[in-house]
């Protein structure tokens, strides 16, 4: 089946499933999202864009930003050995099997988060970025802007609302500081995290930004090597095993691609040697990923035979 037919079929199957999910309600800007919104974008490495639905409406990328902040940290730190010394001594690489904002493991495991895709891990990455970048959010914003081929805005009202609702993240950051795994002021780290979550991108832009991972670390639009292929494959491994939290097994089973979800209902994926993909549908499943989004990716990867397995 060709890609244009596959995305239409996938959207037809997935759209009605959104009714079974619930839109995030912890901040007003997410609570107000229309549950009927749905967009699916598949952008091939040669630049061909296949889209259906609401692919040009910008929404907060939320936890999808954790992939981009990790990439900036890897870029700033440099070679694989230094990445190992500076990142993997402080953040693990195991799926947590717990919700993205769980505090439980952090206490048992002495302030070392299981992986950089859960909130605690992303906070440690931001702590590192504060040490390595003059303006960490600007660095992330420049990266996504370059990959998307468009300037990317920040919704500062979303960032302020995130800050007002950040009690659990604050608790995690404080616990990690108590264990000596956070070097900067908790408020400063939270500000970076809340602002990166409030970067506003459309499904089309996010799908474009995923293509370099699908292309061994080199952005096919510019030819620039964003990451060495050895690190690009590790980012994808983390997305596959940890990017959708305690549903990562289900995603590997039903979608079979490295994916990362966000609480505004976006899920991005990299299909190696094929495309960057993003689906957006705000109602979430119980693990915090878009319900219809997962169904759409399942249908799409089955129809196009895209699973890496
Ligand atoms: O920190 C939080 O909880 C949110 N700003 C982001 C969480 C998120 O996107 C989880 N992913 N599905």
PDB file of C-alpha atoms and ligand atoms in Angstrom:
ATOM      1  CA  UNK A   1       0.000   0.000   0.000  1.00  0.00           C
ATOM      2  CA  UNK A   2       1.325   3.515  -0.678  1.00  0.00           C
ATOM      3  CA  UNK A   3       1.919   5.999   2.134  1.00  0.00           C
ATOM      4  CA  UNK A   4      -0.907   8.380   1.205  1.00  0.00           C
ATOM      5  CA  UNK A   5      -3.497   5.586   1.294  1.00  0.00           C
ATOM      6  CA  UNK A   6      -2.008   4.124   4.487  1.00  0.00           C
ATOM      7  CA  UNK A   7      -2.251   7.372   6.462  1.00  0.00           C
ATOM      8  CA  UNK A   8      -5.877   7.874   5.416  1.00  0.00           C
ATOM      9  CA  UNK A   9      -6.798   4.304   6.435  1.00  0.00           C
ATOM     10  CA  UNK A  10      -4.862   4.613   9.711  1.00  0.00           C
ATOM     11  CA  UNK A  11      -6.621   7.898  10.504  1.00  0.00           C
ATOM     12  CA  UNK A  12     -10.041   6.385   9.739  1.00  0.00           C
ATOM     13  CA  UNK A  13      -9.449   3.492  12.119  1.00  0.00           C
ATOM     14  CA  UNK A  14      -7.843   5.596  14.864  1.00  0.00           C
ATOM     15  CA  UNK A  15     -10.032   8.703  15.015  1.00  0.00           C
ATOM     16  CA  UNK A  16     -13.088   7.053  16.669  1.00  0.00           C
ATOM     17  CA  UNK A  17     -10.825   5.525  19.347  1.00  0.00           C
ATOM     18  CA  UNK A  18     -10.095   8.989  20.764  1.00  0.00           C
ATOM     19  CA  UNK A  19     -13.438   8.793  22.574  1.00  0.00           C
ATOM     20  CA  UNK A  20     -12.002   6.149  24.889  1.00  0.00           C
ATOM     21  CA  UNK A  21      -9.250   8.493  26.112  1.00  0.00           C
ATOM     22  CA  UNK A  22      -9.102  11.545  28.376  1.00  0.00           C
ATOM     23  CA  UNK A  23      -7.518  14.909  27.626  1.00  0.00           C
ATOM     24  CA  UNK A  24      -4.936  15.982  30.265  1.00  0.00           C
ATOM     25  CA  UNK A  25      -6.546  18.380  32.707  1.00  0.00           C
ATOM     26  CA  UNK A  26      -3.794  19.554  35.072  1.00  0.00           C
ATOM     27  CA  UNK A  27      -3.369  22.908  33.279  1.00  0.00           C
ATOM     28  CA  UNK A  28      -6.088  24.998  31.573  1.00  0.00           C
ATOM     29  CA  UNK A  29      -4.335  25.094  28.177  1.00  0.00           C
ATOM     30  CA  UNK A  30      -4.380  21.302  27.894  1.00  0.00           C
ATOM     31  CA  UNK A  31      -7.854  20.935  29.401  1.00  0.00           C
ATOM     32  CA  UNK A  32      -9.131  23.222  26.619  1.00  0.00           C
ATOM     33  CA  UNK A  33      -7.807  21.043  23.780  1.00  0.00           C
ATOM     34  CA  UNK A  34     -10.529  19.802  21.437  1.00  0.00           C
ATOM     35  CA  UNK A  35     -10.618  15.981  21.762  1.00  0.00           C
ATOM     36  CA  UNK A  36     -11.625  15.717  18.090  1.00  0.00           C
ATOM     37  CA  UNK A  37      -8.338  17.167  16.822  1.00  0.00           C
ATOM     38  CA  UNK A  38      -6.372  14.599  14.877  1.00  0.00           C
ATOM     39  CA  UNK A  39      -3.321  14.877  12.639  1.00  0.00           C
ATOM     40  CA  UNK A  40      -0.885  12.379  11.167  1.00  0.00           C
ATOM     41  CA  UNK A  41       2.288  13.280   9.273  1.00  0.00           C
ATOM     42  CA  UNK A  42       4.800  10.974   7.604  1.00  0.00           C
ATOM     43  CA  UNK A  43       7.793  12.785   6.098  1.00  0.00           C
ATOM     44  CA  UNK A  44      10.102  10.641   4.023  1.00  0.00           C
ATOM     45  CA  UNK A  45      13.862  11.053   3.986  1.00  0.00           C
ATOM     46  CA  UNK A  46      13.677  12.477   0.450  1.00  0.00           C
ATOM     47  CA  UNK A  47      11.408  15.264   1.758  1.00  0.00           C
ATOM     48  CA  UNK A  48       8.070  13.903   0.471  1.00  0.00           C
ATOM     49  CA  UNK A  49       5.386  14.957   2.954  1.00  0.00           C
ATOM     50  CA  UNK A  50       2.278  12.792   3.476  1.00  0.00           C
ATOM     51  CA  UNK A  51      -0.259  14.318   5.861  1.00  0.00           C
ATOM     52  CA  UNK A  52      -3.846  13.963   6.968  1.00  0.00           C
ATOM     53  CA  UNK A  53      -5.912  16.105   9.356  1.00  0.00           C
ATOM     54  CA  UNK A  54      -4.723  18.783  11.760  1.00  0.00           C
ATOM     55  CA  UNK A  55      -1.007  18.676  10.993  1.00  0.00           C
ATOM     56  CA  UNK A  56      -0.348  22.427  10.964  1.00  0.00           C
ATOM     57  CA  UNK A  57      -1.726  23.401  14.378  1.00  0.00           C
ATOM     58  CA  UNK A  58       1.035  23.967  16.925  1.00  0.00           C
ATOM     59  CA  UNK A  59       0.639  22.334  20.346  1.00  0.00           C
ATOM     60  CA  UNK A  60       2.976  22.040  23.365  1.00  0.00           C
ATOM     61  CA  UNK A  61       5.475  19.283  22.680  1.00  0.00           C
ATOM     62  CA  UNK A  62       5.655  18.439  26.399  1.00  0.00           C
ATOM     63  CA  UNK A  63       7.610  15.242  27.050  1.00  0.00           C
ATOM     64  CA  UNK A  64       8.631  14.878  23.423  1.00  0.00           C
ATOM     65  CA  UNK A  65      11.082  17.686  24.292  1.00  0.00           C
ATOM     66  CA  UNK A  66      12.996  15.180  26.468  1.00  0.00           C
ATOM     67  CA  UNK A  67      14.432  13.602  23.313  1.00  0.00           C
ATOM     68  CA  UNK A  68      15.634  16.967  22.016  1.00  0.00           C
ATOM     69  CA  UNK A  69      17.139  18.029  25.362  1.00  0.00           C
ATOM     70  CA  UNK A  70      19.020  14.715  25.510  1.00  0.00           C
ATOM     71  CA  UNK A  71      20.297  15.320  21.975  1.00  0.00           C
ATOM     72  CA  UNK A  72      21.524  18.814  22.884  1.00  0.00           C
ATOM     73  CA  UNK A  73      23.268  17.370  25.954  1.00  0.00           C
ATOM     74  CA  UNK A  74      24.962  14.745  23.776  1.00  0.00           C
ATOM     75  CA  UNK A  75      26.002  17.401  21.251  1.00  0.00           C
ATOM     76  CA  UNK A  76      27.449  19.683  23.921  1.00  0.00           C
ATOM     77  CA  UNK A  77      29.255  16.914  25.769  1.00  0.00           C
ATOM     78  CA  UNK A  78      30.715  15.435  22.604  1.00  0.00           C
ATOM     79  CA  UNK A  79      32.216  11.975  22.165  1.00  0.00           C
ATOM     80  CA  UNK A  80      30.738   8.707  23.317  1.00  0.00           C
ATOM     81  CA  UNK A  81      33.153   8.303  26.249  1.00  0.00           C
ATOM     82  CA  UNK A  82      32.368  11.734  27.660  1.00  0.00           C
ATOM     83  CA  UNK A  83      28.652  11.123  27.151  1.00  0.00           C
ATOM     84  CA  UNK A  84      29.116   7.932  29.142  1.00  0.00           C
ATOM     85  CA  UNK A  85      30.989   9.676  31.937  1.00  0.00           C
ATOM     86  CA  UNK A  86      28.758  12.728  32.210  1.00  0.00           C
ATOM     87  CA  UNK A  87      25.290  11.393  31.394  1.00  0.00           C
ATOM     88  CA  UNK A  88      25.119   7.678  32.109  1.00  0.00           C
ATOM     89  CA  UNK A  89      26.724   7.960  35.541  1.00  0.00           C
ATOM     90  CA  UNK A  90      23.768  10.125  36.573  1.00  0.00           C
ATOM     91  CA  UNK A  91      20.826   8.707  34.600  1.00  0.00           C
ATOM     92  CA  UNK A  92      20.044   5.053  33.877  1.00  0.00           C
ATOM     93  CA  UNK A  93      18.991   3.369  30.652  1.00  0.00           C
ATOM     94  CA  UNK A  94      16.359   0.980  31.918  1.00  0.00           C
ATOM     95  CA  UNK A  95      12.611   1.208  31.397  1.00  0.00           C
ATOM     96  CA  UNK A  96      10.950   2.172  34.652  1.00  0.00           C
ATOM     97  CA  UNK A  97       7.677   0.259  34.375  1.00  0.00           C
ATOM     98  CA  UNK A  98       6.255   3.147  36.413  1.00  0.00           C
ATOM     99  CA  UNK A  99       4.365   6.310  35.443  1.00  0.00           C
ATOM    100  CA  UNK A 100       6.405   9.191  34.005  1.00  0.00           C
ATOM    101  CA  UNK A 101       6.120  11.260  37.191  1.00  0.00           C
ATOM    102  CA  UNK A 102       6.599   8.508  39.760  1.00  0.00           C
ATOM    103  CA  UNK A 103       8.754   9.261  42.801  1.00  0.00           C
ATOM    104  CA  UNK A 104       8.929   5.703  44.105  1.00  0.00           C
ATOM    105  CA  UNK A 105      12.035   4.345  42.340  1.00  0.00           C
ATOM    106  CA  UNK A 106      13.948   7.548  42.910  1.00  0.00           C
ATOM    107  CA  UNK A 107      14.048   6.984  46.663  1.00  0.00           C
ATOM    108  CA  UNK A 108      14.972   3.299  46.351  1.00  0.00           C
ATOM    109  CA  UNK A 109      17.630   3.995  43.739  1.00  0.00           C
ATOM    110  CA  UNK A 110      19.373   6.847  45.573  1.00  0.00           C
ATOM    111  CA  UNK A 111      18.323   9.705  43.295  1.00  0.00           C
ATOM    112  CA  UNK A 112      19.471   8.095  40.015  1.00  0.00           C
ATOM    113  CA  UNK A 113      16.505   8.185  37.588  1.00  0.00           C
ATOM    114  CA  UNK A 114      15.874   5.041  35.566  1.00  0.00           C
ATOM    115  CA  UNK A 115      16.148   6.811  32.184  1.00  0.00           C
ATOM    116  CA  UNK A 116      16.099  10.275  30.533  1.00  0.00           C
ATOM    117  CA  UNK A 117      12.552   9.880  29.174  1.00  0.00           C
ATOM    118  CA  UNK A 118      10.812  10.004  32.565  1.00  0.00           C
ATOM    119  CA  UNK A 119      10.492  13.368  34.299  1.00  0.00           C
ATOM    120  CA  UNK A 120      13.251  12.771  36.856  1.00  0.00           C
ATOM    121  CA  UNK A 121      15.719  11.801  34.120  1.00  0.00           C
ATOM    122  CA  UNK A 122      14.820  14.825  32.028  1.00  0.00           C
ATOM    123  CA  UNK A 123      15.449  17.071  35.036  1.00  0.00           C
ATOM    124  CA  UNK A 124      18.989  15.674  35.388  1.00  0.00           C
ATOM    125  CA  UNK A 125      19.582  16.279  31.669  1.00  0.00           C
ATOM    126  CA  UNK A 126      18.424  19.883  32.150  1.00  0.00           C
ATOM    127  CA  UNK A 127      20.800  20.226  35.097  1.00  0.00           C
ATOM    128  CA  UNK A 128      23.610  19.180  32.736  1.00  0.00           C
ATOM    129  CA  UNK A 129      22.400  21.588  30.048  1.00  0.00           C
ATOM    130  CA  UNK A 130      22.581  24.487  32.512  1.00  0.00           C
ATOM    131  CA  UNK A 131      26.273  23.650  32.950  1.00  0.00           C
ATOM    132  CA  UNK A 132      26.943  23.307  29.224  1.00  0.00           C
ATOM    133  CA  UNK A 133      24.751  25.968  27.537  1.00  0.00           C
ATOM    134  CA  UNK A 134      24.502  29.711  28.060  1.00  0.00           C
ATOM    135  CA  UNK A 135      20.740  29.384  27.438  1.00  0.00           C
ATOM    136  CA  UNK A 136      19.544  25.738  27.483  1.00  0.00           C
ATOM    137  CA  UNK A 137      16.039  26.428  26.169  1.00  0.00           C
ATOM    138  CA  UNK A 138      17.426  28.521  23.330  1.00  0.00           C
ATOM    139  CA  UNK A 139      19.716  25.619  22.376  1.00  0.00           C
ATOM    140  CA  UNK A 140      16.777  23.189  22.299  1.00  0.00           C
ATOM    141  CA  UNK A 141      14.656  25.697  20.413  1.00  0.00           C
ATOM    142  CA  UNK A 142      17.380  26.274  17.829  1.00  0.00           C
ATOM    143  CA  UNK A 143      17.772  22.535  17.316  1.00  0.00           C
ATOM    144  CA  UNK A 144      14.062  21.887  16.746  1.00  0.00           C
ATOM    145  CA  UNK A 145      13.765  24.990  14.557  1.00  0.00           C
ATOM    146  CA  UNK A 146      16.639  23.845  12.380  1.00  0.00           C
ATOM    147  CA  UNK A 147      15.252  20.296  12.086  1.00  0.00           C
ATOM    148  CA  UNK A 148      11.691  21.459  11.412  1.00  0.00           C
ATOM    149  CA  UNK A 149      12.797  24.101   8.931  1.00  0.00           C
ATOM    150  CA  UNK A 150      10.609  26.669  10.710  1.00  0.00           C
ATOM    151  CA  UNK A 151      11.049  29.055  13.641  1.00  0.00           C
ATOM    152  CA  UNK A 152       9.550  27.480  16.785  1.00  0.00           C
ATOM    153  CA  UNK A 153       7.739  29.550  19.415  1.00  0.00           C
ATOM    154  CA  UNK A 154       7.367  29.068  23.175  1.00  0.00           C
ATOM    155  CA  UNK A 155       3.971  29.498  24.844  1.00  0.00           C
ATOM    156  CA  UNK A 156       4.970  31.271  28.060  1.00  0.00           C
ATOM    157  CA  UNK A 157       1.439  30.993  29.469  1.00  0.00           C
ATOM    158  CA  UNK A 158       1.735  27.213  29.215  1.00  0.00           C
ATOM    159  CA  UNK A 159       5.162  27.416  30.881  1.00  0.00           C
ATOM    160  CA  UNK A 160       3.724  29.479  33.751  1.00  0.00           C
ATOM    161  CA  UNK A 161       0.827  27.049  34.191  1.00  0.00           C
ATOM    162  CA  UNK A 162       3.288  24.117  34.168  1.00  0.00           C
ATOM    163  CA  UNK A 163       5.268  25.884  36.868  1.00  0.00           C
ATOM    164  CA  UNK A 164       2.137  26.359  39.002  1.00  0.00           C
ATOM    165  CA  UNK A 165       1.393  22.627  38.656  1.00  0.00           C
ATOM    166  CA  UNK A 166       4.941  21.351  39.140  1.00  0.00           C
ATOM    167  CA  UNK A 167       4.750  20.080  42.733  1.00  0.00           C
ATOM    168  CA  UNK A 168       5.674  16.490  41.849  1.00  0.00           C
ATOM    169  CA  UNK A 169       8.522  17.551  39.573  1.00  0.00           C
ATOM    170  CA  UNK A 170       9.759  19.878  42.307  1.00  0.00           C
ATOM    171  CA  UNK A 171       9.682  16.983  44.775  1.00  0.00           C
ATOM    172  CA  UNK A 172      11.734  14.836  42.358  1.00  0.00           C
ATOM    173  CA  UNK A 173      14.262  17.597  41.773  1.00  0.00           C
ATOM    174  CA  UNK A 174      14.598  18.213  45.521  1.00  0.00           C
ATOM    175  CA  UNK A 175      15.029  14.499  46.232  1.00  0.00           C
ATOM    176  CA  UNK A 176      17.740  14.231  43.576  1.00  0.00           C
ATOM    177  CA  UNK A 177      19.445  17.333  45.017  1.00  0.00           C
ATOM    178  CA  UNK A 178      19.395  15.656  48.443  1.00  0.00           C
ATOM    179  CA  UNK A 179      21.126  12.617  46.912  1.00  0.00           C
ATOM    180  CA  UNK A 180      23.720  14.883  45.251  1.00  0.00           C
ATOM    181  CA  UNK A 181      22.447  14.256  41.705  1.00  0.00           C
ATOM    182  CA  UNK A 182      21.431  17.846  40.919  1.00  0.00           C
ATOM    183  CA  UNK A 183      24.033  20.596  40.874  1.00  0.00           C
ATOM    184  CA  UNK A 184      21.921  23.640  40.080  1.00  0.00           C
ATOM    185  CA  UNK A 185      19.131  25.420  41.878  1.00  0.00           C
ATOM    186  CA  UNK A 186      15.873  23.418  41.766  1.00  0.00           C
ATOM    187  CA  UNK A 187      13.892  26.450  40.519  1.00  0.00           C
ATOM    188  CA  UNK A 188      16.343  27.022  37.680  1.00  0.00           C
ATOM    189  CA  UNK A 189      16.178  23.380  36.577  1.00  0.00           C
ATOM    190  CA  UNK A 190      12.359  23.424  36.730  1.00  0.00           C
ATOM    191  CA  UNK A 191      12.234  26.622  34.691  1.00  0.00           C
ATOM    192  CA  UNK A 192      14.227  24.992  31.878  1.00  0.00           C
ATOM    193  CA  UNK A 193      12.062  21.874  32.010  1.00  0.00           C
ATOM    194  CA  UNK A 194       8.727  23.729  32.079  1.00  0.00           C
ATOM    195  CA  UNK A 195       9.789  25.998  29.221  1.00  0.00           C
ATOM    196  CA  UNK A 196      11.017  23.171  26.960  1.00  0.00           C
ATOM    197  CA  UNK A 197       7.666  21.408  27.537  1.00  0.00           C
ATOM    198  CA  UNK A 198       5.987  24.592  26.232  1.00  0.00           C
ATOM    199  CA  UNK A 199       7.739  24.663  22.854  1.00  0.00           C
ATOM    200  CA  UNK A 200       4.934  24.818  20.293  1.00  0.00           C
ATOM    201  CA  UNK A 201       5.214  22.577  17.246  1.00  0.00           C
ATOM    202  CA  UNK A 202       2.827  21.050  14.738  1.00  0.00           C
ATOM    203  CA  UNK A 203       2.714  17.366  13.818  1.00  0.00           C
ATOM    204  CA  UNK A 204       4.284  18.201  10.456  1.00  0.00           C
ATOM    205  CA  UNK A 205       7.192  20.051  12.083  1.00  0.00           C
ATOM    206  CA  UNK A 206       7.759  17.278  14.627  1.00  0.00           C
ATOM    207  CA  UNK A 207       7.755  14.611  11.907  1.00  0.00           C
ATOM    208  CA  UNK A 208      10.384  16.612  10.005  1.00  0.00           C
ATOM    209  CA  UNK A 209      12.454  16.886  13.184  1.00  0.00           C
ATOM    210  CA  UNK A 210      12.476  13.082  13.558  1.00  0.00           C
ATOM    211  CA  UNK A 211      13.979  12.388  10.171  1.00  0.00           C
ATOM    212  CA  UNK A 212      17.612  12.730  11.206  1.00  0.00           C
ATOM    213  CA  UNK A 213      17.198   9.853  13.651  1.00  0.00           C
ATOM    214  CA  UNK A 214      15.721   7.723  10.881  1.00  0.00           C
ATOM    215  CA  UNK A 215      18.750   8.699   8.784  1.00  0.00           C
ATOM    216  CA  UNK A 216      21.590   7.586  11.105  1.00  0.00           C
ATOM    217  CA  UNK A 217      21.928  10.990  12.786  1.00  0.00           C
ATOM    218  CA  UNK A 218      22.197  13.163   9.640  1.00  0.00           C
ATOM    219  CA  UNK A 219      19.415  15.595   8.767  1.00  0.00           C
ATOM    220  CA  UNK A 220      18.467  14.714   5.182  1.00  0.00           C
ATOM    221  CA  UNK A 221      17.193  18.268   4.563  1.00  0.00           C
ATOM    222  CA  UNK A 222      20.527  19.977   5.245  1.00  0.00           C
ATOM    223  CA  UNK A 223      23.020  17.116   5.132  1.00  0.00           C
ATOM    224  CA  UNK A 224      24.238  18.168   8.602  1.00  0.00           C
ATOM    225  CA  UNK A 225      25.266  15.464  11.035  1.00  0.00           C
ATOM    226  CA  UNK A 226      23.193  16.237  14.126  1.00  0.00           C
ATOM    227  CA  UNK A 227      24.572  13.250  16.062  1.00  0.00           C
ATOM    228  CA  UNK A 228      27.077  10.560  15.161  1.00  0.00           C
ATOM    229  CA  UNK A 229      25.211   7.429  14.096  1.00  0.00           C
ATOM    230  CA  UNK A 230      26.455   5.594  17.211  1.00  0.00           C
ATOM    231  CA  UNK A 231      24.599   8.105  19.428  1.00  0.00           C
ATOM    232  CA  UNK A 232      21.545   8.400  17.155  1.00  0.00           C
ATOM    233  CA  UNK A 233      20.952   4.682  17.506  1.00  0.00           C
ATOM    234  CA  UNK A 234      21.207   4.959  21.297  1.00  0.00           C
ATOM    235  CA  UNK A 235      18.621   7.753  21.376  1.00  0.00           C
ATOM    236  CA  UNK A 236      16.285   5.531  19.349  1.00  0.00           C
ATOM    237  CA  UNK A 237      16.925   2.592  21.684  1.00  0.00           C
ATOM    238  CA  UNK A 238      15.897   4.753  24.638  1.00  0.00           C
ATOM    239  CA  UNK A 239      12.779   5.923  22.803  1.00  0.00           C
ATOM    240  CA  UNK A 240      11.812   2.336  22.063  1.00  0.00           C
ATOM    241  CA  UNK A 241      12.385   1.023  25.582  1.00  0.00           C
ATOM    242  CA  UNK A 242      11.448   4.072  27.663  1.00  0.00           C
ATOM    243  CA  UNK A 243       9.738   6.704  25.456  1.00  0.00           C
ATOM    244  CA  UNK A 244       6.197   5.693  26.281  1.00  0.00           C
ATOM    245  CA  UNK A 245       6.836   4.866  29.957  1.00  0.00           C
ATOM    246  CA  UNK A 246       5.006   1.856  31.359  1.00  0.00           C
ATOM    247  CA  UNK A 247       3.396   1.247  27.941  1.00  0.00           C
ATOM    248  CA  UNK A 248       6.768   0.868  26.151  1.00  0.00           C
ATOM    249  CA  UNK A 249       6.259  -2.898  25.871  1.00  0.00           C
ATOM    250  CA  UNK A 250       2.839  -2.425  24.332  1.00  0.00           C
ATOM    251  CA  UNK A 251       4.229   0.144  21.872  1.00  0.00           C
ATOM    252  CA  UNK A 252       7.077  -2.182  20.860  1.00  0.00           C
ATOM    253  CA  UNK A 253       4.537  -4.948  20.402  1.00  0.00           C
ATOM    254  CA  UNK A 254       1.904  -3.028  18.479  1.00  0.00           C
ATOM    255  CA  UNK A 255       3.919  -0.278  16.705  1.00  0.00           C
ATOM    256  CA  UNK A 256       7.497  -1.568  16.599  1.00  0.00           C
ATOM    257  CA  UNK A 257       9.212   1.816  16.195  1.00  0.00           C
ATOM    258  CA  UNK A 258      11.142   4.095  18.557  1.00  0.00           C
ATOM    259  CA  UNK A 259       8.428   6.463  19.833  1.00  0.00           C
ATOM    260  CA  UNK A 260       8.140   9.338  22.289  1.00  0.00           C
ATOM    261  CA  UNK A 261       4.853  10.660  23.588  1.00  0.00           C
ATOM    262  CA  UNK A 262       3.802  13.945  25.177  1.00  0.00           C
ATOM    263  CA  UNK A 263       0.893  14.732  27.429  1.00  0.00           C
ATOM    264  CA  UNK A 264      -0.696  17.124  24.890  1.00  0.00           C
ATOM    265  CA  UNK A 265      -1.387  14.049  22.749  1.00  0.00           C
ATOM    266  CA  UNK A 266       1.550  14.011  20.362  1.00  0.00           C
ATOM    267  CA  UNK A 267       3.551  10.875  19.621  1.00  0.00           C
ATOM    268  CA  UNK A 268       6.648  11.106  17.432  1.00  0.00           C
ATOM    269  CA  UNK A 269       8.442   8.168  15.874  1.00  0.00           C
ATOM    270  CA  UNK A 270      11.458   7.448  13.708  1.00  0.00           C
ATOM    271  CA  UNK A 271      11.156   4.771  11.029  1.00  0.00           C
ATOM    272  CA  UNK A 272      14.798   3.891  10.189  1.00  0.00           C
ATOM    273  CA  UNK A 273      15.775   4.545   6.552  1.00  0.00           C
ATOM    274  CA  UNK A 274      12.185   5.565   5.810  1.00  0.00           C
ATOM    275  CA  UNK A 275      10.658   8.601   7.538  1.00  0.00           C
ATOM    276  CA  UNK A 276       9.927  10.811  10.506  1.00  0.00           C
ATOM    277  CA  UNK A 277       6.403  10.395  11.824  1.00  0.00           C
ATOM    278  CA  UNK A 278       4.144  12.334  14.195  1.00  0.00           C
ATOM    279  CA  UNK A 279       0.547  11.750  15.201  1.00  0.00           C
ATOM    280  CA  UNK A 280      -1.531  14.104  17.349  1.00  0.00           C
ATOM    281  CA  UNK A 281      -4.781  13.350  19.139  1.00  0.00           C
ATOM    282  CA  UNK A 282      -5.218  14.901  22.610  1.00  0.00           C
ATOM    283  CA  UNK A 283      -7.169  12.182  24.527  1.00  0.00           C
ATOM    284  CA  UNK A 284      -4.688  10.007  26.464  1.00  0.00           C
ATOM    285  CA  UNK A 285      -4.607   6.432  27.712  1.00  0.00           C
ATOM    286  CA  UNK A 286      -3.894   5.605  31.360  1.00  0.00           C
ATOM    287  CA  UNK A 287      -0.120   5.753  30.816  1.00  0.00           C
ATOM    288  CA  UNK A 288      -0.204   9.305  29.427  1.00  0.00           C
ATOM    289  CA  UNK A 289       0.164   8.640  25.692  1.00  0.00           C
ATOM    290  CA  UNK A 290      -2.344   9.492  22.993  1.00  0.00           C
ATOM    291  CA  UNK A 291      -4.843   6.649  22.695  1.00  0.00           C
ATOM    292  CA  UNK A 292      -5.878   7.200  19.087  1.00  0.00           C
ATOM    293  CA  UNK A 293      -2.254   8.081  18.335  1.00  0.00           C
ATOM    294  CA  UNK A 294      -1.106   4.613  19.304  1.00  0.00           C
ATOM    295  CA  UNK A 295      -3.872   3.009  17.264  1.00  0.00           C
ATOM    296  CA  UNK A 296      -2.900   5.141  14.248  1.00  0.00           C
ATOM    297  CA  UNK A 297       0.769   4.156  14.535  1.00  0.00           C
ATOM    298  CA  UNK A 298      -0.190   0.509  14.874  1.00  0.00           C
ATOM    299  CA  UNK A 299      -2.327   0.669  11.725  1.00  0.00           C
ATOM    300  CA  UNK A 300       0.296   2.641   9.832  1.00  0.00           C
ATOM    301  CA  UNK A 301       3.268   0.429  10.663  1.00  0.00           C
ATOM    302  CA  UNK A 302       1.275  -2.718   9.883  1.00  0.00           C
ATOM    303  CA  UNK A 303       0.115  -1.388   6.512  1.00  0.00           C
ATOM    304  CA  UNK A 304       3.566  -0.092   5.512  1.00  0.00           C
ATOM    305  CA  UNK A 305       5.514  -2.916   7.142  1.00  0.00           C
ATOM    306  CA  UNK A 306       7.578  -0.379   9.096  1.00  0.00           C
ATOM    307  CA  UNK A 307       8.140  -2.232  12.367  1.00  0.00           C
ATOM    308  CA  UNK A 308      11.854  -2.660  13.035  1.00  0.00           C
ATOM    309  CA  UNK A 309      11.218  -6.251  14.140  1.00  0.00           C
TER     310      UNK A 309
HETATM  311  O1  LIG B   1       6.091  17.408  33.596  1.00  0.00           O
HETATM  312  C1  LIG B   1       5.008  17.012  33.239  1.00  0.00           C
HETATM  313  O2  LIG B   1       4.395  16.211  33.901  1.00  0.00           O
HETATM  314  C2  LIG B   1       4.458  17.488  31.908  1.00  0.00           C
HETATM  315  N1  LIG B   1       4.816  18.837  31.656  1.00  0.00           N
HETATM  316  C3  LIG B   1       4.955  16.650  30.790  1.00  0.00           C
HETATM  317  C4  LIG B   1       4.656  15.214  30.962  1.00  0.00           C
HETATM  318  C5  LIG B   1       4.462  14.477  29.707  1.00  0.00           C
HETATM  319  O3  LIG B   1       4.337  15.002  28.630  1.00  0.00           O
HETATM  320  C6  LIG B   1       4.308  13.034  29.898  1.00  0.00           C
HETATM  321  N2  LIG B   1       4.101  12.362  28.678  1.00  0.00           N
HETATM  322  N3  LIG B   1       3.224  11.797  28.197  1.00  0.00           N
END
